[in-house]
């Protein structure tokens, strides 16, 4: 089919094309409208040095403290990749309706981000707000407890101090405008690509 013929075909069926694209856009809009609300949660942790050992190079004391905090932050992030720690958090929150299909799926529940050597954020989403808040408190409890258990030095002092912030919970709804635009564009492109094929099928008959 030549380009001129294709343009004529589009002009001839422009109303059908527009109706089809708008219909798909409307369907996508309704899907977004009736989709369930999810609750996005973020919990920040500040990691600091609680007990510093004396060092000979006093000018490097701050640098050593920063490097130690960075190592502790990476350790905290690694916990959320281990199934045993994730299960501990879920049990603390009394969350029993989570189904894991593989060991890898445990590490997908939480997302960790290190903004600096001393600031780690743990993020996740849940369908139920009450469950999301319980899980956030469980995250804080599990991290602070495990940190206290593992960071004792030879003298019994806590090397690191890990403090969780107040959880931030935000209700997230699907973007209805975005869904409409995507649905409209998919419908428009789909029918524009299908028009030559439909004409070819008719000509064969």
Coordinates of N, CA and C in Angstrom, one line a residue, residues 51-173:
X51 N 30.5 5.0 70.2 CA 31.7 4.9 71.0 C 32.9 4.8 70.1
X52 N 33.7 5.9 70.2 CA 34.9 5.9 69.4 C 36.1 5.5 70.1
X53 N 36.9 4.6 69.4 CA 38.2 4.2 70.0 C 39.2 5.3 69.7
X54 N 40.1 5.6 70.7 CA 41.1 6.6 70.4 C 42.1 6.2 69.3
X55 N 42.4 7.2 68.4 CA 43.3 6.9 67.3 C 44.5 7.8 67.4
X56 N 45.6 7.4 66.8 CA 46.8 8.2 66.9 C 46.7 9.4 66.0
X57 N 46.1 9.3 64.8 CA 46.0 10.4 63.9 C 44.7 11.1 64.2
X58 N 44.7 12.1 65.1 CA 43.4 12.7 65.5 C 42.7 13.4 64.4
X59 N 43.5 13.9 63.4 CA 42.9 14.6 62.3 C 42.1 13.7 61.4
X60 N 42.3 12.4 61.5 CA 41.5 11.4 60.7 C 40.4 10.8 61.5
X61 N 40.1 11.3 62.7 CA 39.1 10.7 63.5 C 37.7 10.8 62.9
X62 N 37.4 12.0 62.3 CA 36.1 12.1 61.7 C 36.0 11.3 60.4
X63 N 37.1 11.1 59.7 CA 37.1 10.3 58.5 C 36.8 8.8 58.9
X64 N 37.5 8.3 59.9 CA 37.3 6.9 60.3 C 35.8 6.7 60.8
X65 N 35.3 7.7 61.5 CA 33.9 7.6 62.0 C 32.9 7.5 60.8
X66 N 33.2 8.4 59.8 CA 32.3 8.4 58.6 C 32.4 7.0 57.8
X67 N 33.6 6.5 57.7 CA 33.8 5.2 57.0 C 33.1 4.1 57.8
X68 N 33.2 4.1 59.1 CA 32.5 3.1 60.0 C 31.0 3.2 59.8
X69 N 30.5 4.4 59.8 CA 29.0 4.6 59.6 C 28.6 4.1 58.3
X70 N 29.4 4.3 57.2 CA 29.1 3.8 55.9 C 29.0 2.3 55.9
X71 N 30.0 1.7 56.5 CA 30.0 0.2 56.6 C 28.8 -0.3 57.3
X72 N 28.4 0.3 58.4 CA 27.2 -0.1 59.2 C 25.9 0.1 58.3
X73 N 25.9 1.2 57.5 CA 24.7 1.4 56.7 C 24.6 0.4 55.6
X74 N 25.7 0.0 55.0 CA 25.7 -1.1 54.0 C 25.2 -2.4 54.7
X75 N 25.7 -2.7 55.9 CA 25.3 -3.9 56.6 C 23.7 -3.9 56.8
X76 N 23.2 -2.8 57.2 CA 21.7 -2.7 57.4 C 21.0 -3.0 56.2
X77 N 21.5 -2.4 55.0 CA 20.8 -2.6 53.8 C 20.9 -4.1 53.4
X78 N 21.9 -4.8 53.7 CA 22.1 -6.2 53.3 C 21.1 -7.1 54.1
X79 N 20.7 -6.7 55.3 CA 19.7 -7.5 56.1 C 18.4 -7.7 55.3
X80 N 18.0 -6.6 54.6 CA 16.7 -6.7 53.9 C 16.7 -7.6 52.7
X81 N 17.9 -8.1 52.3 CA 18.0 -9.1 51.2 C 18.0 -10.5 51.7
X82 N 18.0 -10.7 53.1 CA 18.0 -12.1 53.6 C 16.6 -12.5 54.1
X83 N 16.2 -13.7 53.6 CA 14.8 -14.2 54.0 C 14.6 -14.2 55.5
X84 N 15.6 -14.6 56.3 CA 15.4 -14.8 57.7 C 15.1 -13.4 58.4
X85 N 15.7 -12.4 57.9 CA 15.5 -11.0 58.5 C 14.1 -10.5 58.1
X86 N 13.7 -10.7 56.8 CA 12.4 -10.3 56.3 C 11.3 -11.0 57.1
X87 N 11.5 -12.3 57.3 CA 10.5 -13.1 58.1 C 10.4 -12.6 59.5
X88 N 11.5 -12.2 60.1 CA 11.5 -11.6 61.4 C 10.6 -10.3 61.5
X89 N 10.8 -9.5 60.5 CA 10.1 -8.2 60.4 C 8.6 -8.5 60.2
X90 N 8.2 -9.5 59.4 CA 6.8 -9.8 59.1 C 6.2 -10.4 60.4
X91 N 6.9 -11.2 61.1 CA 6.4 -11.7 62.4 C 6.2 -10.7 63.4
X92 N 7.1 -9.7 63.5 CA 6.9 -8.6 64.4 C 5.7 -7.8 64.1
X93 N 5.4 -7.7 62.8 CA 4.2 -6.9 62.4 C 2.9 -7.7 62.3
X94 N 3.1 -9.0 62.6 CA 1.9 -9.9 62.6 C 1.3 -9.9 61.2
X95 N 2.1 -9.9 60.1 CA 1.6 -9.9 58.8 C 1.7 -11.4 58.3
X96 N 0.6 -12.0 58.0 CA 0.6 -13.4 57.7 C 0.0 -13.8 56.3
X97 N -0.4 -12.7 55.6 CA -1.0 -13.0 54.3 C 0.0 -12.8 53.1
X98 N 1.3 -12.7 53.4 CA 2.2 -12.6 52.3 C 2.7 -14.0 51.8
X99 N 2.6 -14.1 50.5 CA 3.0 -15.4 49.9 C 4.3 -15.2 49.1
X100 N 5.3 -16.0 49.4 CA 6.6 -15.9 48.7 C 6.8 -17.2 47.8
X101 N 7.0 -16.9 46.6 CA 7.1 -18.0 45.6 C 8.6 -18.5 45.4
X102 N 9.5 -17.7 45.9 CA 10.9 -18.1 45.8 C 11.7 -17.4 46.9
X103 N 12.9 -17.8 47.1 CA 13.8 -17.1 48.0 C 14.1 -15.6 47.5
X104 N 14.1 -15.4 46.2 CA 14.4 -14.1 45.7 C 13.3 -13.2 46.0
X105 N 12.0 -13.7 46.1 CA 10.9 -12.8 46.3 C 10.9 -12.2 47.7
X106 N 11.7 -12.7 48.6 CA 11.8 -12.1 49.9 C 12.5 -10.7 49.8
X107 N 13.5 -10.7 49.0 CA 14.3 -9.5 48.8 C 13.6 -8.4 48.0
X108 N 12.5 -8.7 47.4 CA 11.7 -7.8 46.6 C 10.7 -7.0 47.4
X109 N 10.5 -7.4 48.7 CA 9.5 -6.7 49.5 C 9.9 -5.3 49.9
X110 N 11.2 -5.2 50.3 CA 11.7 -3.9 50.7 C 12.8 -3.4 49.8
X111 N 12.8 -2.1 49.6 CA 13.8 -1.4 48.8 C 14.6 -0.5 49.7
X112 N 15.9 -0.6 49.7 CA 16.7 0.2 50.5 C 17.5 1.2 49.7
X113 N 17.7 2.4 50.2 CA 18.4 3.4 49.5 C 19.4 4.1 50.5
X114 N 20.6 4.2 50.1 CA 21.6 4.9 51.0 C 21.8 6.3 50.5
X115 N 21.3 7.3 51.2 CA 21.5 8.7 50.7 C 22.8 9.3 51.1
X116 N 23.4 8.8 52.1 CA 24.7 9.2 52.6 C 25.3 8.1 53.4
X117 N 26.5 8.4 53.9 CA 27.2 7.3 54.8 C 26.4 7.1 56.1
X118 N 25.6 8.1 56.5 CA 24.9 7.9 57.8 C 23.3 7.9 57.6
X119 N 22.8 7.9 56.4 CA 21.4 8.0 56.2 C 20.9 6.9 55.2
X120 N 20.1 5.9 55.8 CA 19.6 4.8 55.0 C 18.1 4.9 55.1
X121 N 17.4 4.7 53.9 CA 16.0 4.7 53.9 C 15.5 3.3 53.4
X122 N 14.4 2.9 54.1 CA 13.8 1.6 53.7 C 12.4 1.9 53.2
X123 N 12.1 1.4 52.0 CA 10.8 1.8 51.4 C 10.0 0.5 51.0
X124 N 8.7 0.6 51.1 CA 7.9 -0.6 50.6 C 6.5 -0.1 50.4
X125 N 5.6 -0.9 49.8 CA 4.2 -0.6 49.6 C 3.3 -1.7 50.1
X126 N 2.2 -1.3 50.6 CA 1.2 -2.3 51.1 C -0.2 -1.8 50.6
X127 N -1.1 -2.8 50.6 CA -2.5 -2.5 50.2 C -3.3 -1.9 51.4
X128 N -3.0 -2.4 52.6 CA -3.7 -2.0 53.8 C -2.9 -1.0 54.6
X129 N -3.5 0.1 55.0 CA -2.8 1.2 55.7 C -2.4 0.7 57.1
X130 N -3.3 0.1 57.8 CA -3.0 -0.4 59.1 C -1.8 -1.4 59.1
X131 N -1.8 -2.3 58.1 CA -0.7 -3.2 58.0 C 0.6 -2.5 57.6
X132 N 0.5 -1.5 56.8 CA 1.7 -0.8 56.4 C 2.3 -0.1 57.6
X133 N 1.5 0.5 58.4 CA 2.0 1.2 59.6 C 2.6 0.2 60.6
X134 N 2.0 -1.0 60.8 CA 2.6 -2.0 61.6 C 3.9 -2.5 61.1
X135 N 4.0 -2.7 59.8 CA 5.2 -3.2 59.2 C 6.3 -2.1 59.3
X136 N 6.0 -0.9 59.2 CA 7.0 0.2 59.4 C 7.6 0.2 60.8
X137 N 6.7 0.0 61.8 CA 7.2 0.0 63.2 C 8.0 -1.3 63.4
X138 N 7.6 -2.4 62.7 CA 8.4 -3.6 62.9 C 9.8 -3.5 62.2
X139 N 9.9 -2.8 61.1 CA 11.2 -2.5 60.5 C 12.1 -1.8 61.4
X140 N 11.6 -0.7 62.1 CA 12.4 0.0 63.1 C 12.8 -0.9 64.2
X141 N 11.9 -1.6 64.7 CA 12.2 -2.5 65.9 C 13.3 -3.5 65.5
X142 N 13.1 -4.2 64.4 CA 14.0 -5.2 63.9 C 15.4 -4.7 63.7
X143 N 15.5 -3.5 63.0 CA 16.8 -2.9 62.7 C 17.5 -2.5 64.0
X144 N 16.8 -1.8 64.9 CA 17.4 -1.3 66.1 C 17.9 -2.4 67.0
X145 N 17.0 -3.5 67.1 CA 17.4 -4.6 67.9 C 18.6 -5.3 67.4
X146 N 18.6 -5.6 66.1 CA 19.7 -6.4 65.6 C 21.0 -5.6 65.6
X147 N 20.9 -4.3 65.5 CA 22.1 -3.4 65.5 C 22.7 -3.4 66.9
X148 N 21.8 -3.4 68.0 CA 22.3 -3.4 69.3 C 23.0 -4.8 69.7
X149 N 22.5 -5.8 69.1 CA 23.0 -7.2 69.3 C 24.4 -7.4 68.7
X150 N 24.6 -6.8 67.5 CA 25.8 -7.1 66.8 C 26.9 -6.1 66.8
X151 N 26.7 -4.9 67.4 CA 27.7 -3.9 67.3 C 28.4 -3.6 68.6
X152 N 28.5 -4.6 69.5 CA 29.3 -4.4 70.7 C 30.8 -4.6 70.4
X153 N 31.6 -3.8 71.0 CA 33.1 -3.9 70.9 C 33.6 -4.8 72.0
X154 N 34.9 -5.0 72.1 CA 35.5 -5.9 73.1 C 35.2 -5.5 74.5
X155 N 34.9 -4.2 74.7 CA 34.7 -3.7 76.1 C 33.2 -3.7 76.4
X156 N 32.4 -4.1 75.5 CA 30.9 -4.2 75.7 C 30.2 -2.9 75.4
X157 N 30.9 -1.9 74.8 CA 30.2 -0.7 74.3 C 29.6 -0.9 73.0
X158 N 28.5 -0.1 72.7 CA 27.9 -0.1 71.4 C 28.7 0.8 70.5
X159 N 29.2 0.2 69.4 CA 30.0 0.9 68.5 C 29.2 1.9 67.6
X160 N 28.0 1.4 67.2 CA 27.1 2.2 66.4 C 25.8 2.5 67.1
X161 N 25.2 3.6 66.7 CA 23.9 4.0 67.2 C 23.0 4.2 66.0
X162 N 22.0 3.3 65.9 CA 21.0 3.4 64.8 C 19.7 3.8 65.3
X163 N 19.1 4.9 64.8 CA 17.8 5.4 65.2 C 16.9 5.5 64.0
X164 N 15.7 4.9 64.1 CA 14.7 5.0 63.0 C 13.9 6.3 63.2
X165 N 13.5 6.9 62.1 CA 12.6 8.1 62.1 C 11.2 7.7 62.2
X166 N 10.3 8.6 62.3 CA 8.9 8.4 62.3 C 8.5 8.0 60.8
X167 N 7.8 6.9 60.7 CA 7.5 6.4 59.3 C 6.6 7.4 58.6
X168 N 6.9 7.6 57.3 CA 6.1 8.4 56.4 C 5.2 7.5 55.5
X169 N 3.9 7.6 55.7 CA 2.9 6.8 54.9 C 2.1 7.7 54.0
X170 N 2.2 7.4 52.7 CA 1.4 8.2 51.7 C 0.5 7.3 50.9
X171 N -0.7 7.7 50.7 CA -1.7 6.9 49.9 C -1.4 7.2 48.4
X172 N -1.3 6.1 47.7 CA -0.9 6.3 46.2 C -2.1 5.7 45.4
X173 N -2.6 6.6 44.5 CA -3.6 6.1 43.6 C -3.1 6.2 42.2

